[in-house]
Coordinates of C-alpha atoms in Angstrom, one line a residue:
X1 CA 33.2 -83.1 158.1
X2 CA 30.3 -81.0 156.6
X3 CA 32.3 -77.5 157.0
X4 CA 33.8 -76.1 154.3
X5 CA 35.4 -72.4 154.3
X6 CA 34.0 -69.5 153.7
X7 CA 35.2 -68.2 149.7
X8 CA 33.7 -64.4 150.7
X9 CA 35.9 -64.0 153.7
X10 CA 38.9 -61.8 154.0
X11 CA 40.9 -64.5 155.8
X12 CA 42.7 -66.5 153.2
X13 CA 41.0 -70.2 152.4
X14 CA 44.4 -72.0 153.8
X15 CA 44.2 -70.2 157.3
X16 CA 40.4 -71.0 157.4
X17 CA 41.7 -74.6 156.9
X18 CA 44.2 -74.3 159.6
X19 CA 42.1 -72.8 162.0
X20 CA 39.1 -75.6 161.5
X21 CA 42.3 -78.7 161.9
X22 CA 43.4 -77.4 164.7
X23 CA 40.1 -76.8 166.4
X24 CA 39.2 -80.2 165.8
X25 CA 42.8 -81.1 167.5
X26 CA 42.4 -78.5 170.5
X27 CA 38.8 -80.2 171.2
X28 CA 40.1 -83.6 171.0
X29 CA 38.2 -84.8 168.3
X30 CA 41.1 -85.9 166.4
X31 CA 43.3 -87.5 168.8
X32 CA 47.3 -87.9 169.1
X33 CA 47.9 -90.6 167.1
X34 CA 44.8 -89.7 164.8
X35 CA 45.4 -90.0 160.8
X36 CA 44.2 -87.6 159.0
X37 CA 42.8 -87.9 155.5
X38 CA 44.7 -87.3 152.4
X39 CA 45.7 -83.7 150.8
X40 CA 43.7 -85.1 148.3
X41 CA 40.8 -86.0 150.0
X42 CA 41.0 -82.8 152.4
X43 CA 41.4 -80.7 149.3
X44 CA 37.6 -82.5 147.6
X45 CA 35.7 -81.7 150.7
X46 CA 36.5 -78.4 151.1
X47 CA 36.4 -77.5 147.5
X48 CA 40.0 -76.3 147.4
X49 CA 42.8 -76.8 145.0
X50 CA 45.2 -79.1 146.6
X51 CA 48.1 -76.4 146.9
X52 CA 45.7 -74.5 149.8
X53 CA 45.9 -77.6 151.8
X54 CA 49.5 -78.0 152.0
X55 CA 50.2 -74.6 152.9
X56 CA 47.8 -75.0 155.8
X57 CA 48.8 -78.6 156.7
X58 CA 52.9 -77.3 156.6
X59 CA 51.9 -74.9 159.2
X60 CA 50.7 -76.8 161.6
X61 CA 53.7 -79.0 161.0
X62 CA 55.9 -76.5 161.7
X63 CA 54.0 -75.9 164.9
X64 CA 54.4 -79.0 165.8
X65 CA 51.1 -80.3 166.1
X66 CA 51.2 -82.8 162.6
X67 CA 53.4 -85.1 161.3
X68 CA 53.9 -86.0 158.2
X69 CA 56.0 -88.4 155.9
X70 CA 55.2 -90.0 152.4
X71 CA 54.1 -93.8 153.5
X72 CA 52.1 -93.4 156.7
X73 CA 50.4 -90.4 155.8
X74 CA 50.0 -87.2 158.1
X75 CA 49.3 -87.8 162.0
X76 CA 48.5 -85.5 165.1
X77 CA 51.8 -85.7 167.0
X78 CA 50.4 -83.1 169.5
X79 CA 47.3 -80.5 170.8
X80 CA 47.9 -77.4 172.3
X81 CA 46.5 -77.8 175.7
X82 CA 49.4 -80.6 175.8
X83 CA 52.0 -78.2 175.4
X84 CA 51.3 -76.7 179.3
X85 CA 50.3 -80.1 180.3
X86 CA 52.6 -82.3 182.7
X87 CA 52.3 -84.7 180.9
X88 CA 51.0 -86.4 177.7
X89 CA 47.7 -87.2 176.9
X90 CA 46.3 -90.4 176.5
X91 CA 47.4 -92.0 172.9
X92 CA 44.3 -93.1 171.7
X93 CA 45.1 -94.5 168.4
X94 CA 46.9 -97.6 170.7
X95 CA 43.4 -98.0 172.5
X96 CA 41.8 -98.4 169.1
X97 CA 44.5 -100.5 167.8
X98 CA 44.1 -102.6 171.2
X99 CA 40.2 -103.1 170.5
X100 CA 38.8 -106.9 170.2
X101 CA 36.3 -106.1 167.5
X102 CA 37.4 -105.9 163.9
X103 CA 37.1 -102.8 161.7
X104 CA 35.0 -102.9 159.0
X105 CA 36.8 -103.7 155.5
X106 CA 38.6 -100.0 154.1
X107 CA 36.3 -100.7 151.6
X108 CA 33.0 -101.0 153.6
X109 CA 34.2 -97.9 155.5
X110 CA 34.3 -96.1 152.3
X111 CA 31.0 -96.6 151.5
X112 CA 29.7 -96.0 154.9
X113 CA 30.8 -92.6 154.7
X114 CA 30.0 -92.0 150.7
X115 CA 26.5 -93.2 151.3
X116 CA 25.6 -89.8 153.0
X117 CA 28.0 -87.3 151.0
X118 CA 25.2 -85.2 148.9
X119 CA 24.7 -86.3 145.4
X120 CA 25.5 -89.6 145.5
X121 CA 23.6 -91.9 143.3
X122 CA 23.9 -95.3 145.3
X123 CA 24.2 -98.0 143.1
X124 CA 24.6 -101.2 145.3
X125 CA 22.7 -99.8 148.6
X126 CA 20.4 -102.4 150.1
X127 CA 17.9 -100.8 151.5
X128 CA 14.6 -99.5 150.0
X129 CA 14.3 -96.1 148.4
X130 CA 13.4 -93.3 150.7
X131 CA 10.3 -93.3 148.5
X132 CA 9.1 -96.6 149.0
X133 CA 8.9 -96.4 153.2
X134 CA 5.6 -95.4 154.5
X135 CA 6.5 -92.5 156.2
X136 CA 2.7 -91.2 155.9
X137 CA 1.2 -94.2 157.2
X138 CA 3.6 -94.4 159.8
X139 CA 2.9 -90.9 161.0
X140 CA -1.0 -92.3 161.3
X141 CA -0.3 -95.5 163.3
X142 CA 1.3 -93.1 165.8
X143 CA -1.9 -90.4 165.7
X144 CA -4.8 -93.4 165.7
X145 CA -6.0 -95.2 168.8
X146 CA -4.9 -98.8 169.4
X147 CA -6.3 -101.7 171.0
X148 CA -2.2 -102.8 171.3
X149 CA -1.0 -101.4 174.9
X150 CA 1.4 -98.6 174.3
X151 CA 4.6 -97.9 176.7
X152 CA 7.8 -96.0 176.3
X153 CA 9.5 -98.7 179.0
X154 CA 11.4 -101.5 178.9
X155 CA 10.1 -104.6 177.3
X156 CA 10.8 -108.3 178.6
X157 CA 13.6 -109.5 177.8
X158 CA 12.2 -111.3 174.2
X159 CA 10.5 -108.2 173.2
X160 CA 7.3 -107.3 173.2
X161 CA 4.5 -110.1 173.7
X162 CA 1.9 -109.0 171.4
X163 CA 4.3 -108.1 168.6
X164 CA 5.7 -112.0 169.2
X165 CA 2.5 -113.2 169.1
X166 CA 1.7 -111.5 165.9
X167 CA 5.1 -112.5 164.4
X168 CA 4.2 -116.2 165.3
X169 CA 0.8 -115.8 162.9
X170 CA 2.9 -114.4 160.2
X171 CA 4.9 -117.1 160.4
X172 CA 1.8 -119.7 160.2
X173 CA 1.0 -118.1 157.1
X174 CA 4.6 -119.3 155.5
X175 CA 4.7 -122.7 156.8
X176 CA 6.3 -121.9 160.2
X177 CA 5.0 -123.2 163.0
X178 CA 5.9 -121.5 166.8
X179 CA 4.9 -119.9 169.6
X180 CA 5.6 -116.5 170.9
X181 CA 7.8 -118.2 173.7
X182 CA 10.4 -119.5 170.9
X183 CA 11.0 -115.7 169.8
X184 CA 13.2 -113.3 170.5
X185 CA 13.0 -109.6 169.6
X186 CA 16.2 -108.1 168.2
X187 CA 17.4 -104.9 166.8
X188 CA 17.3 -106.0 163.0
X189 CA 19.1 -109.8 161.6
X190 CA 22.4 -108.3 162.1
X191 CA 22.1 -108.3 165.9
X192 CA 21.2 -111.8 166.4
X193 CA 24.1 -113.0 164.5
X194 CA 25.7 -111.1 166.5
X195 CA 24.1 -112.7 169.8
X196 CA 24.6 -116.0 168.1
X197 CA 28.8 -115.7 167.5
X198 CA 28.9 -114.7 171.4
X199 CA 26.3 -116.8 173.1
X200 CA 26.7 -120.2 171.0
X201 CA 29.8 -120.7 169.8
X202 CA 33.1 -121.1 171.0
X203 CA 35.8 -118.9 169.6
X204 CA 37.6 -120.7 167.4
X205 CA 35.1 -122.6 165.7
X206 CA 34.2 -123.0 161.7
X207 CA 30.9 -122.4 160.2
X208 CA 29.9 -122.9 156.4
X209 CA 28.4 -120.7 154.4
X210 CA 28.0 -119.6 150.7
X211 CA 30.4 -117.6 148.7
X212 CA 30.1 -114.9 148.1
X213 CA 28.1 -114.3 151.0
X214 CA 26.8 -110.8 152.9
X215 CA 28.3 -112.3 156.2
X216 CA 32.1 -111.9 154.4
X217 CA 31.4 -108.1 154.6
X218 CA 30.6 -107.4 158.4
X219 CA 33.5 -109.0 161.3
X220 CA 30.5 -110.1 163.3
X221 CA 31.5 -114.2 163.5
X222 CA 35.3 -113.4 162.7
X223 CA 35.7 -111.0 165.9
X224 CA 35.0 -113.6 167.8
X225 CA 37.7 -116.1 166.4
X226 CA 35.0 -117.9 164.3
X227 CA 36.4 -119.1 160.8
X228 CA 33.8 -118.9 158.0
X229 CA 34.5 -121.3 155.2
X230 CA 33.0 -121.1 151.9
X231 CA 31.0 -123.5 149.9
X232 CA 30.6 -123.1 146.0
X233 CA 26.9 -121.6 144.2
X234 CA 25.4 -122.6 141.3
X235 CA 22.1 -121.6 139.9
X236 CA 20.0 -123.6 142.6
X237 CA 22.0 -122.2 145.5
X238 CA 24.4 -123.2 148.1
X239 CA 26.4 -126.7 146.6
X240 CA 25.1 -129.3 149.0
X241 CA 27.2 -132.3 148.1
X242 CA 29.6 -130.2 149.7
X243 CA 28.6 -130.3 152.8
X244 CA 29.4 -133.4 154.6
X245 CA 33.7 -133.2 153.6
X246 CA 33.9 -129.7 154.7
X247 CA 31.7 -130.1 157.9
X248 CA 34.2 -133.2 158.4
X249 CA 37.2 -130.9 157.3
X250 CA 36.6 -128.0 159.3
X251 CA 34.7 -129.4 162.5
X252 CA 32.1 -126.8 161.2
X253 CA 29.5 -125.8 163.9
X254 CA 26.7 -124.8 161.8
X255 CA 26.5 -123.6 158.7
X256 CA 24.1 -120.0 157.5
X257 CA 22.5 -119.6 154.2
X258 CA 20.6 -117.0 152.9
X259 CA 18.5 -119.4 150.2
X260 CA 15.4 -116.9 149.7
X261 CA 17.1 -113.9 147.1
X262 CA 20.5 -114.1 148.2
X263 CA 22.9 -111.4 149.2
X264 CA 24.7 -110.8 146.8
X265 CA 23.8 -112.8 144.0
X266 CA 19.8 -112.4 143.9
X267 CA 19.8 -116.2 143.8
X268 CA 16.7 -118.5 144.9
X269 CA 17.4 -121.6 146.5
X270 CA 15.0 -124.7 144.6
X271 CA 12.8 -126.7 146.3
X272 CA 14.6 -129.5 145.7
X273 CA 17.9 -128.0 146.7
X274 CA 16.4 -127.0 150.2
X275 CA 15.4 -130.6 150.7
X276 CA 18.7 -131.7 149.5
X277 CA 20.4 -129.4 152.2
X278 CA 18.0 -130.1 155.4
X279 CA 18.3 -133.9 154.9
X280 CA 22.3 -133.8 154.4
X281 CA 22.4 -131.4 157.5
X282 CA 20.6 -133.9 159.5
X283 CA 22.2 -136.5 158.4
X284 CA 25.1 -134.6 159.8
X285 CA 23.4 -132.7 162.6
X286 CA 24.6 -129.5 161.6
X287 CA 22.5 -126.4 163.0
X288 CA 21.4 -124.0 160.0
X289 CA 21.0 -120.2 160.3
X290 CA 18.5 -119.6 158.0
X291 CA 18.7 -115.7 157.3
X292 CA 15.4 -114.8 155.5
X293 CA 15.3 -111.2 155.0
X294 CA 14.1 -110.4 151.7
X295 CA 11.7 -113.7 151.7
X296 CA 8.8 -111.5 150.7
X297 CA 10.3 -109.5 147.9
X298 CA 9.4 -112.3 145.4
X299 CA 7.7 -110.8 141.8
X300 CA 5.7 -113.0 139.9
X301 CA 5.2 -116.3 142.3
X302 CA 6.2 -116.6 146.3
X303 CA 9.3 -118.6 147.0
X304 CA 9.2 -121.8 148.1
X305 CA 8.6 -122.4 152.2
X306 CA 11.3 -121.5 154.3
X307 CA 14.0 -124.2 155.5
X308 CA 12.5 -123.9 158.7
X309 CA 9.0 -125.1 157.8
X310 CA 10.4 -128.3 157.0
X311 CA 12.3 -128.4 160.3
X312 CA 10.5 -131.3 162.8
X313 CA 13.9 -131.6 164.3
X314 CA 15.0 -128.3 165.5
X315 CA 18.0 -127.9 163.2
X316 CA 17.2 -124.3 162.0
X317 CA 17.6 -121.1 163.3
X318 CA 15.2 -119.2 161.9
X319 CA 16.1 -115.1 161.5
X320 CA 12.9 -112.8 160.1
X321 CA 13.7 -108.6 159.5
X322 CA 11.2 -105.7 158.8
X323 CA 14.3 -103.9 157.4
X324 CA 14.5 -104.7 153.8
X325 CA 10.7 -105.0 153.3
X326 CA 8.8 -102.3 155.6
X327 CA 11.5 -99.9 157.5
X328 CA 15.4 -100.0 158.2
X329 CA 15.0 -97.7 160.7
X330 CA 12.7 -99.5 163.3
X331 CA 15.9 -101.9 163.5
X332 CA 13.0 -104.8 164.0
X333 CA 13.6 -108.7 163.8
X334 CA 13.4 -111.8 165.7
X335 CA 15.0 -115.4 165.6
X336 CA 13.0 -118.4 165.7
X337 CA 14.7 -120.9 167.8
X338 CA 13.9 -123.7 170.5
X339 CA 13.1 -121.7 174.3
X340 CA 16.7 -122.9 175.5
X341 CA 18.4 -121.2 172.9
X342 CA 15.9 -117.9 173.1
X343 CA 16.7 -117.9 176.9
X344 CA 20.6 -117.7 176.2
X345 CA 20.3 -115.1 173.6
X346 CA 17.4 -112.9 175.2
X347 CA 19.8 -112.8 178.7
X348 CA 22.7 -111.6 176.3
X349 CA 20.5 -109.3 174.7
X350 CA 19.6 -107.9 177.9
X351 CA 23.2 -107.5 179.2
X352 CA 24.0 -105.6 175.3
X353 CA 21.3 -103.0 175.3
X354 CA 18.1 -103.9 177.9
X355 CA 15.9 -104.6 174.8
X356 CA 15.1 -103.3 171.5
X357 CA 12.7 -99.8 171.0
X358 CA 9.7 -100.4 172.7
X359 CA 8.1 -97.9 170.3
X360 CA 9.9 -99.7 167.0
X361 CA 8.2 -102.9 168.8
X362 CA 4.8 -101.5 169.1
X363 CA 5.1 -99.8 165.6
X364 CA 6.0 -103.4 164.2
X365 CA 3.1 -104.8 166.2
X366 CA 0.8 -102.3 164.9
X367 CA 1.6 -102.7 161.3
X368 CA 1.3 -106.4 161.7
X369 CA -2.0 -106.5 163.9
X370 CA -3.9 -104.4 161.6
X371 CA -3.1 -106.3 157.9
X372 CA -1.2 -103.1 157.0
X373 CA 1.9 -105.0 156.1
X374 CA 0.9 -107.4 154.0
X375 CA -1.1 -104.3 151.7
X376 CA 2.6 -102.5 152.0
X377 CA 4.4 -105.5 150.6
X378 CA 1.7 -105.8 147.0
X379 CA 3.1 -102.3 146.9
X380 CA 7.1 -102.6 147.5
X381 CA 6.6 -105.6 145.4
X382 CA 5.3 -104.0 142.5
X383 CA 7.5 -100.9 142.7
X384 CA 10.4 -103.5 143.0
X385 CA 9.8 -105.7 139.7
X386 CA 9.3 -102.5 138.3
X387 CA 12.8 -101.3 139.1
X388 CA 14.0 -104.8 138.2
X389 CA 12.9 -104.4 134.8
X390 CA 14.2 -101.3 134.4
X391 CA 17.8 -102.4 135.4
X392 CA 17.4 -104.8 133.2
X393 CA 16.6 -103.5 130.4
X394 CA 19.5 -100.5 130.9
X395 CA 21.8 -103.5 131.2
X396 CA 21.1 -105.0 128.4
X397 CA 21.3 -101.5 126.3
X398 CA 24.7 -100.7 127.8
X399 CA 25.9 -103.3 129.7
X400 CA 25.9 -106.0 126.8
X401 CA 29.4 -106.3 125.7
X402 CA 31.1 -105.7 128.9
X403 CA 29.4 -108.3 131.5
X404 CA 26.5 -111.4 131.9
X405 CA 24.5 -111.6 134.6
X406 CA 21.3 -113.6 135.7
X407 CA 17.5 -111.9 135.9
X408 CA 16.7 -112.2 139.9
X409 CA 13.2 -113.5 140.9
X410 CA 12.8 -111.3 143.8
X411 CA 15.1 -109.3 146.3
X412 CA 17.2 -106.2 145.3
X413 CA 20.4 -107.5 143.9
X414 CA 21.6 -108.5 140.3
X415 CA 25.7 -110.0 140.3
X416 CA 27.0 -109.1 137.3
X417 CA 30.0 -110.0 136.3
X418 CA 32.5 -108.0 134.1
X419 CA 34.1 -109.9 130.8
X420 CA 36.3 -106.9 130.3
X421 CA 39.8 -106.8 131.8
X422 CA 39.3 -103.5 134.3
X423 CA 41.1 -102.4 137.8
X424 CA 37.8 -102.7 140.3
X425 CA 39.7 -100.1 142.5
X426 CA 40.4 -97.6 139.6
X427 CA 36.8 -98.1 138.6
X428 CA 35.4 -97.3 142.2
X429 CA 37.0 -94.4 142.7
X430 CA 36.6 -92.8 139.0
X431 CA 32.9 -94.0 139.5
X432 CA 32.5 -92.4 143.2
X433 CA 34.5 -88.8 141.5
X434 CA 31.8 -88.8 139.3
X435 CA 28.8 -89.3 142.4
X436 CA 28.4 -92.5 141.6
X437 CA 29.2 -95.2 144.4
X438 CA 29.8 -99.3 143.6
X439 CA 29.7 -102.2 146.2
X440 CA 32.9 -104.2 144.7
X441 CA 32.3 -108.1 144.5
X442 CA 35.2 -108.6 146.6
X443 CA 33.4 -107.4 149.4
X444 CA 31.5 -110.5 149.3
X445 CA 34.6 -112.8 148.5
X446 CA 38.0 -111.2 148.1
X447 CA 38.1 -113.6 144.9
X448 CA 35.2 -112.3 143.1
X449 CA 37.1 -109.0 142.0
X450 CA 35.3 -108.9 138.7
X451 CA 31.7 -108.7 139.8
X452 CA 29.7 -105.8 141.0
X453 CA 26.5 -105.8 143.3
X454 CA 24.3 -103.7 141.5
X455 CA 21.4 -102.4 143.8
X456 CA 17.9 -101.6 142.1
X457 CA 15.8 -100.9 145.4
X458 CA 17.3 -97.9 146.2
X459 CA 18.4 -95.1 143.5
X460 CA 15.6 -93.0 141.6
X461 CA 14.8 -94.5 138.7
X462 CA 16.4 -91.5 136.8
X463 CA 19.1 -91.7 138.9
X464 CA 19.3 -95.7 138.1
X465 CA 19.7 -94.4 134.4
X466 CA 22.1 -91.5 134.7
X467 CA 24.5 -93.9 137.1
X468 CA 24.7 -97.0 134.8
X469 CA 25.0 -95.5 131.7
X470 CA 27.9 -93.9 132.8
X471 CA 29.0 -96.5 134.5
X472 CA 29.6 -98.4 131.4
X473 CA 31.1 -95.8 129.7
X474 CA 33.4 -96.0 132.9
X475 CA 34.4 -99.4 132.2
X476 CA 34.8 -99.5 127.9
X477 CA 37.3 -96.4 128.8
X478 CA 39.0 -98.4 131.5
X479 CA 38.7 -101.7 129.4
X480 CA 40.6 -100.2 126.1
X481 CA 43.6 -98.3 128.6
X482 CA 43.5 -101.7 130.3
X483 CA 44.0 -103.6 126.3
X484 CA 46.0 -100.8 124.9
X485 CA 49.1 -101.3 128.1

């Protein structure tokens, strides 16, 4: 809702409000059944005191077209083309209630819709600053001739051929070795687990992971009645000896690791670590998803080769993105798997959405073709550790007596955990009144309330400043209510 009422009208603020609820009634865009938001939250978008929105919310109840009561907050009981109507229209709250798919997490939600409010300083986005795309360069790919065929048509169904065959040298430059044949094109990593929880496992099965994990956050394995179960981090990454009595335990199908600048913590698997894991896993002959999309924001030396590279039996699923390194919105990546399993998730693919962007594919292609994105990472890595160092060092001028955290080698993300006794959800929402917005550790595991994902890829580097010094002026205030109850 970007409208807000207009102060130098004659018509009073609380009959501006009226009319705009129950346009958005009349039209159908909130629904019977729909819950609205708060008095509160109502009253902070439009700027109002809180007292203007009641007037205009008991209006319409006396109308009849809200209802409202004090623990399930206000609904639309009724529109006003209903009222000549024969009968009711549909209830479409029951539809979405009835829905197979699981809603994001409230908390997820919120942040969805804070990301975009304006003057939000974002400080656990992951995705690169606006100033860090190449939006110029991009603009010249699109002007400048090209030996790569263009086409605004459907691709086949794993994507563009020359963009796969470009992808497969990439990939021989970081120790894996494939063909264009064993990859499939999909719209960014997110999609192809996606393909994976529908088009390889059965519903109902277990997969291992880390936790915290990025994969707690999205419903994308548990909509389709697939368990995840945790396994314990330490410094070197995912806890291998753990492996075998939970795969045992659960009946675990595969298990997915993120061991190159993991989401959330920033952590890098060892070398030794990831041999540890691919010789347990075949031992076991557990499948890996390997998810390796921040691989090339390393710093000061490369990672170590991916899981994959090391992979002479075919265990590993191997998932690639240009979204956290070159663009989010060309919604680019690809899984590296053997041509059975590419076959089965390229004929899902083409039932979900007929294939990716073929001008996103032959953007990707381009950049890759030409060398232009392995100049564009020296850049986003530089600009990066930069912005690394800079958190850092703010962190250890405010953040000092309040939390610990670890210096990450690479990717976007340092985990820092509080020491102070504070409520998470008061601290969100002071911190997001004040246009700053958190990503809550429980997000990532509902029992890491006392961590925060903080984000330096993102926010401006003055805006990096402004949010965390505040920030821990948040949590001492918080901390000494918190000592003094």
């Amino acid at each position: 809702m970007d409208w807000k009422p207009d102060l130098s009208s004659e018509t009073p603020l609380y009959s501006q409000i009226k009319d705009f609820i129950k346009n958005k009634i009349s039209l159908g865009e909130w629904a019977v059944g729909t819950k609205i938001p708060s008095q509160r939250a109502l009253a902070e978008r439009f700027d109002v005191n809180r007292s203007t929105v009641v007037t205009a919310l008991s209006d319409l109840i006396a109308e009849g077209l809200l209802e409202g009561n004090t623990k399930g907050g206000t609904r639309v009981i009724n529109n006003s083309w209903n009222l000549l109507a024969a009968s009711p229209p549909p209830d479409w709250s029951s539809y979405v209630q009835a829905g197979t798919y699981y809603p994001n997490q409230p908390a997820i939600q919120h942040i969805n819709r804070a990301e975009f409010q304006d003057g939000i300083i974002r400080l656990g986005t992951g995705e690169l600053s606006p100033d860090l795309l190449p939006s110029v360069q991009m603009k010249q790919i699109f002007e400048e001739s090209s030996v790569n065929p263009f086409t605004i048509g459907y691709e086949e169904p794993k994507g563009n051929p020359y963009l796969r065959e470009q992808i497969a040298a990439y990939l021989h430059g970081i120790g894996v070795q494939t063909s264009p044949s064993n990859i499939l094109i999909v719209s960014g990593s997110l999609q192809a687990l996606q393909l994976i929880s529908i088009g390889l496992l059965q519903r109902g099965s277990s997969i291992l992971l880390e936790k915290p994990s990025y994969l707690y956050s999205i419903h994308v394995f548990q909509s389709s009645a697939i368990k995840l179960v945790g396994l314990p981090m330490d410094e070197e990454g995912i806890q291998t000896n753990q492996i075998s009595r939970y795969k045992e335990g659960y009946n675990a199908s595969l298990l997915y690791t993120i061991p190159t600048f993991h989401n959330p913590t920033g952590t890098l698997m060892s070398e030794p670590r990831r041999q540890e894991l691919m010789r347990i896993c075949a031992d076991e002959g557990l499948p890996i998803i390997e998810d390796d999309a921040y691989r090339e924001l390393w710093f000061e030396i490369p990672p170590p080769l991916p899981l994959k590279a090391r992979d002479p039996n075919a265990l590993v699923l191997y998932l690639g993105s240009l979204s956290k390194t070159l663009s989010p919105g060309l919604r680019i990546g690809w899984v590296v798997a053997p041509e059975p399993v590419i076959e089965r998730l390229a004929d899902i693919k083409m039932q979900n959405d007929y294939g990716s962007s073929s001008v996103s594919q032959w953007a990707a292609a381009e950049w890759l073709g030409r060398g232009l994105y392995q100049e564009h990472l020296v850049y986003v890595r530089e600009q990066l550790k930069r912005r690394r160092d800079f958190t850092v060092q703010l962190l250890k001028t405010n953040f000092m007596e309040i939390a610990t955290w670890s210096v990450p080698a690479g990717g976007f993300y340092i985990w820092a955990r509080l020491t102070v006794d504070v409520s998470m959800q008061m601290l969100f929402e002071r911190a997001l009144k004040a246009g700053i917005l958190l990503n809550p550790g429980s997000i990532y595991d509902r029992n890491a309330g006392n961590y925060l994902r903080i984000s330096y890829a993102y926010a401006k580097l003055h805006e990096l400043e402004w949010g965390i010094v505040h920030l821990a002026e948040m949590i001492k205030e918080l901390a000494m209510v918190s000592k003094n109850k």
